[in-house]
Amino acid sequence: MKKIIVWFRKDLRVHDNPVLWEAAQQGIIIPVFIWSEEEEEGENTTSAAGKWWLHHSLIALKKKLESMGLSLVFRRGNSLKELSLLCKQTKADAVFFGERYEPSIIRRDSTITKNLLFNGMEVRSFSSNLLFTPSDLLNQKNEPYKVFTAFWKRTMRESVNRPLPIPVDIVRCDQVLPSLRVEELGLLSANRWEEKFHTHWEPGEKGAITSWEQFTDEGLSRYVEGRDIPSANSVSLLSPHLAWGDISVRAIWHSAKGMNEVESEEYMHSSINAFLRQLIWREFAYHQLIHFPTMLHAPLREKFKAFPWQGSDKEYAKWQKGLTGYPLVDAGMRELWETGTIHNRVRMVVASFLVKHLLISWVDGSYWFKETLVDFDAASNAIGWQWVAGSGIDAAPYFRIFNPILQSQKFDPDGLYIRKWVPELAEIPSKYIHEPWKAPINLLHESGIVLGKTYPYPIIDHSLARIRALEAYAQVKNKS
């Protein structure tokens, strides 16, 4: 039987893993994970938050593979060098791995593949973390889709492959191979600020499946009306699991589609379809990335390269720390710092605030999200920021400027979310929690609030910020 190196990347699971499945059908399996800090990894997840997730997801994967009789080999260094060394040490015949679509990773994988092929290795890659291969879906003009609604309708006509089972009767390699311990990969930061994430997350395949089951039992039926309410338990919390491949998006898709077929209640159909639409938005992000790789750092609309950004480092720091004086914005940024994620509705509000209230580049916001998100995903992050900024394909119109006060009143009317993440405002009545600067002095005193000391005044007036933003966008719009 041939020996096959199964190179785990962002597919840290055993269910519906086409790389593992195909290798198990063909030969002896040698599972490996390589932590590479090569330059091309920079556009992806090298932050403390992302590496914390990876560290614990790898521990979970290692235990799962051991229960199947497999030993996961850990290496650190240049991916090509380590794979080549493993091929020599094991006398392997093939290397199988899951595809990734970040521009620098595509280039790196191409180099790795060419080198391994040149040295007589069989090399195969598999689509393991998306519903569709991004390059496969083109419009009638044989061009990439630029409007999400059209893309959504197209995907509804396409079939998604059924998920693969966990392979059985696996043949393992008896050779004892040199391997680092997970701790020796150096994924955890020195100050360990991210350890608090344990309170909120269980990385790995088991945690992912548990989250999905809880969502289908408790949250999915309320998804349509609850997904925009940050204090409600109506979202799946699957984004970091999907980002790292702890769970199969195909398995989720077919599970949800199956529920849609048996459910008789219209509200359930609406919720399931709304959830499926979010999975397709993730696909759309990768569809954009494969065709427009510069979207990670440059506006897709050429005019926006000349946008007159005006924000200061001081304002940027206040946004990062959740000290803008706008309670919903501050709650979102503090949730991000404490949990490594942020509710999607609030994510849009804080992004809009940075770009359109403070006129700070979306690239700076994208960088901060990369540094702090456990669910950082290069494609989804970039398309989200460009959507908010108005510089992307099928983006929000430039004149759509989220009013953080109205958003707060609409989606957190009683201030439950704000009270949780901005505890200094916990005692203020709901009438004033969205605009504490309008509360009477005596009421602020009774609530233990001293504006400018215990909680900041707004760093910018919303009405003035809106006028300034529209003027800036007009400059871009009027360029030839």
Tab-separated table of C-alpha atoms in Angstrom, residues 174-457:
chain	number	residue	atom	x	y	z
A	174	ASP	CA	3.787	2.144	12.528
A	175	GLN	CA	6.923	4.239	12.195
A	176	VAL	CA	7.594	6.507	15.171
A	177	LEU	CA	8.233	9.948	13.710
A	178	PRO	CA	9.916	12.954	15.326
A	179	SER	CA	7.202	15.370	16.406
A	180	LEU	CA	6.892	18.505	18.468
A	181	ARG	CA	4.309	18.806	21.196
A	182	VAL	CA	1.497	21.271	20.503
A	183	GLU	CA	2.958	23.557	23.163
A	184	GLU	CA	6.260	23.665	21.247
A	185	LEU	CA	4.596	25.245	18.226
A	186	GLY	CA	4.644	28.515	20.173
A	187	LEU	CA	1.065	29.463	19.392
A	188	LEU	CA	0.163	30.926	22.794
A	189	SER	CA	1.252	34.488	23.551
A	190	ALA	CA	3.548	35.391	26.428
A	191	ASN	CA	1.033	37.564	28.284
A	192	ARG	CA	-1.792	35.057	27.700
A	193	TRP	CA	-4.478	37.769	27.461
A	194	GLU	CA	-6.459	35.387	25.273
A	195	GLU	CA	-6.884	32.774	28.012
A	196	LYS	CA	-10.175	34.438	28.965
A	197	PHE	CA	-11.620	33.040	25.734
A	198	HIS	CA	-11.991	29.680	27.514
A	199	THR	CA	-15.021	31.167	29.251
A	200	HIS	CA	-16.802	31.567	25.933
A	201	TRP	CA	-15.503	28.897	23.547
A	202	GLU	CA	-14.656	25.226	23.143
A	203	PRO	CA	-12.405	24.991	20.074
A	204	GLY	CA	-12.336	21.775	18.108
A	205	GLU	CA	-14.679	19.380	16.387
A	206	LYS	CA	-16.614	18.348	19.495
A	207	GLY	CA	-17.250	21.969	20.484
A	208	ALA	CA	-18.352	22.768	16.941
A	209	ILE	CA	-20.870	19.951	16.808
A	210	THR	CA	-22.183	20.905	20.258
A	211	SER	CA	-22.665	24.509	19.100
A	212	TRP	CA	-24.536	23.365	15.999
A	213	GLU	CA	-26.814	21.079	17.999
A	214	GLN	CA	-27.567	23.804	20.542
A	215	PHE	CA	-28.340	26.254	17.763
A	216	THR	CA	-30.728	23.893	16.004
A	217	ASP	CA	-32.425	23.067	19.306
A	218	GLU	CA	-32.649	26.564	20.759
A	219	GLY	CA	-31.768	29.338	18.329
A	220	LEU	CA	-32.595	28.424	14.749
A	221	SER	CA	-36.359	28.763	15.160
A	222	ARG	CA	-35.842	32.388	16.280
A	223	TYR	CA	-33.126	33.221	13.790
A	224	VAL	CA	-35.095	35.608	11.572
A	225	GLU	CA	-36.385	37.815	14.362
A	226	GLY	CA	-33.479	37.290	16.759
A	227	ARG	CA	-30.316	37.405	14.639
A	228	ASP	CA	-30.094	41.214	14.862
A	229	ILE	CA	-30.674	41.346	18.615
A	230	PRO	CA	-27.214	41.143	20.230
A	231	SER	CA	-28.594	40.135	23.633
A	232	ALA	CA	-30.619	37.232	22.182
A	233	ASN	CA	-29.335	33.679	21.963
A	234	SER	CA	-30.348	33.324	18.326
A	235	VAL	CA	-27.109	32.968	16.392
A	236	SER	CA	-25.095	29.830	15.717
A	237	LEU	CA	-21.680	30.880	17.138
A	238	LEU	CA	-20.146	28.711	14.429
A	239	SER	CA	-17.984	31.333	12.720
A	240	PRO	CA	-14.655	30.402	14.400
A	241	HIS	CA	-15.363	26.701	13.935
A	242	LEU	CA	-16.001	27.297	10.234
A	243	ALA	CA	-12.942	29.512	9.916
A	244	TRP	CA	-10.674	26.740	11.214
A	245	GLY	CA	-12.573	23.834	9.680
A	246	ASP	CA	-13.617	22.325	13.019
A	247	ILE	CA	-16.943	21.597	11.363
A	248	SER	CA	-17.951	20.871	7.796
A	249	VAL	CA	-19.955	23.567	6.051
A	250	ARG	CA	-21.389	20.863	3.787
A	251	ALA	CA	-22.631	18.920	6.804
A	252	ILE	CA	-24.258	22.065	8.186
A	253	TRP	CA	-25.818	22.839	4.810
A	254	HIS	CA	-27.386	19.421	4.380
A	255	SER	CA	-28.499	19.285	7.999
A	256	ALA	CA	-30.300	22.631	7.623
A	257	LYS	CA	-31.716	21.729	4.206
A	258	GLY	CA	-33.018	18.467	5.673
A	259	MET	CA	-34.825	20.367	8.408
A	260	ASN	CA	-36.303	22.661	5.780
A	261	GLU	CA	-37.769	19.670	3.970
A	262	VAL	CA	-39.521	18.205	7.018
A	263	GLU	CA	-40.623	21.399	8.767
A	264	SER	CA	-44.216	22.479	8.200
A	265	GLU	CA	-44.040	25.846	9.982
A	266	GLU	CA	-43.443	28.840	7.742
A	267	TYR	CA	-41.403	30.666	10.390
A	268	MET	CA	-38.941	27.761	10.438
A	269	HIS	CA	-38.569	27.868	6.664
A	270	SER	CA	-37.841	31.598	6.886
A	271	SER	CA	-35.243	31.110	9.608
A	272	ILE	CA	-33.514	28.221	7.858
A	273	ASN	CA	-33.371	30.077	4.539
A	274	ALA	CA	-31.999	33.157	6.284
A	275	PHE	CA	-29.292	31.029	7.872
A	276	LEU	CA	-28.441	29.326	4.573
A	277	ARG	CA	-28.126	32.762	3.023
A	278	GLN	CA	-25.388	33.575	5.538
A	279	LEU	CA	-23.473	30.477	4.471
A	280	ILE	CA	-23.750	31.618	0.856
A	281	TRP	CA	-22.489	35.098	1.812
A	282	ARG	CA	-19.367	33.338	3.119
A	283	GLU	CA	-19.069	31.549	-0.228
A	284	PHE	CA	-19.542	34.860	-2.049
A	285	ALA	CA	-16.619	36.306	-0.078
A	286	TYR	CA	-14.320	33.555	-1.326
A	287	HIS	CA	-15.758	33.877	-4.820
A	288	GLN	CA	-14.683	37.525	-4.739
A	289	LEU	CA	-11.265	36.725	-3.283
A	290	ILE	CA	-10.336	34.182	-5.933
A	291	HIS	CA	-11.189	36.634	-8.721
A	292	PHE	CA	-10.105	39.865	-7.014
A	293	PRO	CA	-7.177	38.947	-4.744
A	294	THR	CA	-6.268	42.580	-4.036
A	295	MET	CA	-9.509	42.991	-2.054
A	296	LEU	CA	-7.630	42.113	1.150
A	297	HIS	CA	-5.797	45.422	1.187
A	298	ALA	CA	-7.073	47.630	-1.634
A	299	PRO	CA	-10.548	48.957	-2.558
A	300	LEU	CA	-12.254	47.074	-5.339
A	301	ARG	CA	-13.673	50.318	-6.673
A	302	GLU	CA	-10.785	52.282	-8.119
A	303	LYS	CA	-12.173	55.679	-7.093
A	304	PHE	CA	-11.857	54.818	-3.432
A	305	LYS	CA	-8.071	54.768	-3.598
A	306	ALA	CA	-8.279	58.559	-3.367
A	307	PHE	CA	-10.671	58.640	-0.406
A	308	PRO	CA	-9.769	61.546	1.947
A	309	TRP	CA	-9.258	59.697	5.241
A	310	GLN	CA	-8.967	62.149	8.128
A	311	GLY	CA	-9.074	60.185	11.381
A	312	SER	CA	-6.391	60.342	14.053
A	313	ASP	CA	-4.453	57.705	15.977
A	314	LYS	CA	-6.077	58.972	19.164
A	315	GLU	CA	-9.579	58.375	17.802
A	316	TYR	CA	-8.531	54.968	16.488
A	317	ALA	CA	-7.282	53.985	19.947
A	318	LYS	CA	-10.564	55.058	21.567
A	319	TRP	CA	-12.477	52.970	19.051
A	320	GLN	CA	-10.259	49.959	19.756
A	321	LYS	CA	-10.777	50.271	23.510
A	322	GLY	CA	-14.531	50.902	23.382
A	323	LEU	CA	-14.276	54.494	24.624
A	324	THR	CA	-16.084	56.382	21.865
A	325	GLY	CA	-18.939	57.601	24.079
A	326	TYR	CA	-21.488	55.748	21.945
A	327	PRO	CA	-22.695	52.864	24.141
A	328	LEU	CA	-23.507	50.332	21.405
A	329	VAL	CA	-20.181	50.904	19.668
A	330	ASP	CA	-18.295	50.621	22.940
A	331	ALA	CA	-20.183	47.483	23.944
A	332	GLY	CA	-19.277	45.844	20.655
A	333	MET	CA	-15.593	46.691	20.873
A	334	ARG	CA	-15.408	45.457	24.448
A	335	GLU	CA	-17.191	42.237	23.556
A	336	LEU	CA	-14.593	41.756	20.834
A	337	TRP	CA	-11.700	42.234	23.257
A	338	GLU	CA	-13.177	39.912	25.888
A	339	THR	CA	-14.525	37.102	23.696
A	340	GLY	CA	-12.643	37.272	20.406
A	341	THR	CA	-15.821	37.842	18.445
A	342	ILE	CA	-18.574	40.398	18.021
A	343	HIS	CA	-22.258	40.105	17.182
A	344	ASN	CA	-22.783	40.573	13.434
A	345	ARG	CA	-25.241	43.483	13.686
A	346	VAL	CA	-22.927	45.299	16.075
A	347	ARG	CA	-19.963	44.371	13.877
A	348	MET	CA	-21.516	46.407	11.081
A	349	VAL	CA	-22.238	49.327	13.423
A	350	VAL	CA	-18.701	49.543	14.834
A	351	ALA	CA	-17.214	49.209	11.358
A	352	SER	CA	-19.434	51.951	9.974
A	353	PHE	CA	-18.554	54.157	12.941
A	354	LEU	CA	-14.822	53.815	12.303
A	355	VAL	CA	-15.054	54.400	8.570
A	356	LYS	CA	-17.844	56.967	8.293
A	357	HIS	CA	-17.895	58.752	11.650
A	358	LEU	CA	-14.155	58.877	12.257
A	359	LEU	CA	-13.053	58.693	8.592
A	360	ILE	CA	-10.418	56.095	9.461
A	361	SER	CA	-9.563	53.654	6.692
A	362	TRP	CA	-11.315	50.309	6.574
A	363	VAL	CA	-7.854	48.762	6.197
A	364	ASP	CA	-7.051	49.845	9.768
A	365	GLY	CA	-10.313	48.359	10.985
A	366	SER	CA	-9.648	45.163	9.085
A	367	TYR	CA	-6.233	44.909	10.733
A	368	TRP	CA	-7.690	45.272	14.246
A	369	PHE	CA	-10.277	42.600	13.559
A	370	LYS	CA	-7.516	40.333	12.326
A	371	GLU	CA	-5.635	40.889	15.575
A	372	THR	CA	-8.585	40.241	17.883
A	373	LEU	CA	-11.027	37.850	16.174
A	374	VAL	CA	-10.960	34.135	16.868
A	375	ASP	CA	-13.152	33.782	13.776
A	376	PHE	CA	-10.885	35.828	11.518
A	377	ASP	CA	-11.308	34.746	7.925
A	378	ALA	CA	-9.438	36.694	5.278
A	379	ALA	CA	-12.201	36.653	2.659
A	380	SER	CA	-15.142	37.310	4.981
A	381	ASN	CA	-13.282	40.045	6.844
A	382	ALA	CA	-12.301	41.885	3.674
A	383	ILE	CA	-15.708	41.692	2.013
A	384	GLY	CA	-17.392	42.853	5.220
A	385	TRP	CA	-15.189	45.907	5.607
A	386	GLN	CA	-15.406	46.829	1.929
A	387	TRP	CA	-19.190	46.428	2.092
A	388	VAL	CA	-19.409	48.880	4.989
A	389	ALA	CA	-16.954	51.314	3.413
A	390	GLY	CA	-18.817	51.249	0.106
A	391	SER	CA	-15.609	50.421	-1.748
A	392	GLY	CA	-16.433	46.821	-2.570
A	393	ILE	CA	-18.539	44.935	-5.050
A	394	ASP	CA	-22.266	45.026	-4.218
A	395	ALA	CA	-21.402	47.172	-1.202
A	396	ALA	CA	-23.644	49.324	0.961
A	397	PRO	CA	-24.384	52.681	-0.713
A	398	TYR	CA	-22.009	55.438	0.353
A	399	PHE	CA	-24.838	57.458	1.894
A	400	ARG	CA	-25.826	54.606	4.221
A	401	ILE	CA	-24.311	55.704	7.500
A	402	PHE	CA	-25.409	53.716	10.519
A	403	ASN	CA	-26.715	55.958	13.270
A	404	PRO	CA	-25.273	54.272	16.388
A	405	ILE	CA	-28.012	55.761	18.561
A	406	LEU	CA	-30.924	54.568	16.420
A	407	GLN	CA	-29.260	51.186	15.928
A	408	SER	CA	-28.931	50.883	19.677
A	409	GLN	CA	-32.533	51.865	20.327
A	410	LYS	CA	-33.830	49.473	17.686
A	411	PHE	CA	-31.764	46.369	18.405
A	412	ASP	CA	-30.960	46.763	22.109
A	413	PRO	CA	-34.017	48.711	23.336
A	414	ASP	CA	-33.622	47.830	27.012
A	415	GLY	CA	-29.860	48.081	26.901
A	416	LEU	CA	-29.278	44.456	27.912
A	417	TYR	CA	-26.274	44.105	25.621
A	418	ILE	CA	-24.875	47.492	26.631
A	419	ARG	CA	-25.280	46.791	30.352
A	420	LYS	CA	-23.355	43.544	29.958
A	421	TRP	CA	-20.347	44.974	28.159
A	422	VAL	CA	-20.344	48.559	29.443
A	423	PRO	CA	-20.992	47.942	33.157
A	424	GLU	CA	-20.445	51.586	34.104
A	425	LEU	CA	-23.803	52.269	32.413
A	426	ALA	CA	-25.594	49.331	34.027
A	427	GLU	CA	-27.710	51.427	36.430
A	428	ILE	CA	-28.902	54.086	34.026
A	429	PRO	CA	-32.597	53.878	32.943
A	430	SER	CA	-33.268	52.439	29.482
A	431	LYS	CA	-34.549	55.828	28.317
A	432	TYR	CA	-31.040	57.271	28.526
A	433	ILE	CA	-28.753	54.276	28.091
A	434	HIS	CA	-28.394	54.928	24.356
A	435	GLU	CA	-27.584	58.625	24.884
A	436	PRO	CA	-26.266	59.018	28.450
A	437	TRP	CA	-25.137	62.587	27.722
A	438	LYS	CA	-28.824	63.572	27.539
A	439	ALA	CA	-29.632	62.250	31.008
A	440	PRO	CA	-30.263	64.789	33.827
A	441	ILE	CA	-27.272	65.404	36.066
A	442	ASN	CA	-29.029	64.096	39.161
A	443	LEU	CA	-29.998	60.862	37.390
A	444	LEU	CA	-26.407	60.373	36.217
A	445	HIS	CA	-25.250	60.881	39.774
A	446	GLU	CA	-27.767	58.336	41.065
A	447	SER	CA	-26.547	55.894	38.416
A	448	GLY	CA	-22.907	56.375	39.456
A	449	ILE	CA	-21.961	58.026	36.179
A	450	VAL	CA	-19.670	61.017	35.778
A	451	LEU	CA	-19.444	61.840	32.086
A	452	GLY	CA	-15.911	62.512	31.034
A	453	LYS	CA	-14.587	60.418	33.944
A	454	THR	CA	-16.427	57.134	34.456
A	455	TYR	CA	-17.767	57.166	30.903
A	456	PRO	CA	-16.649	59.401	28.001
A	457	TYR	CA	-18.603	62.030	26.143
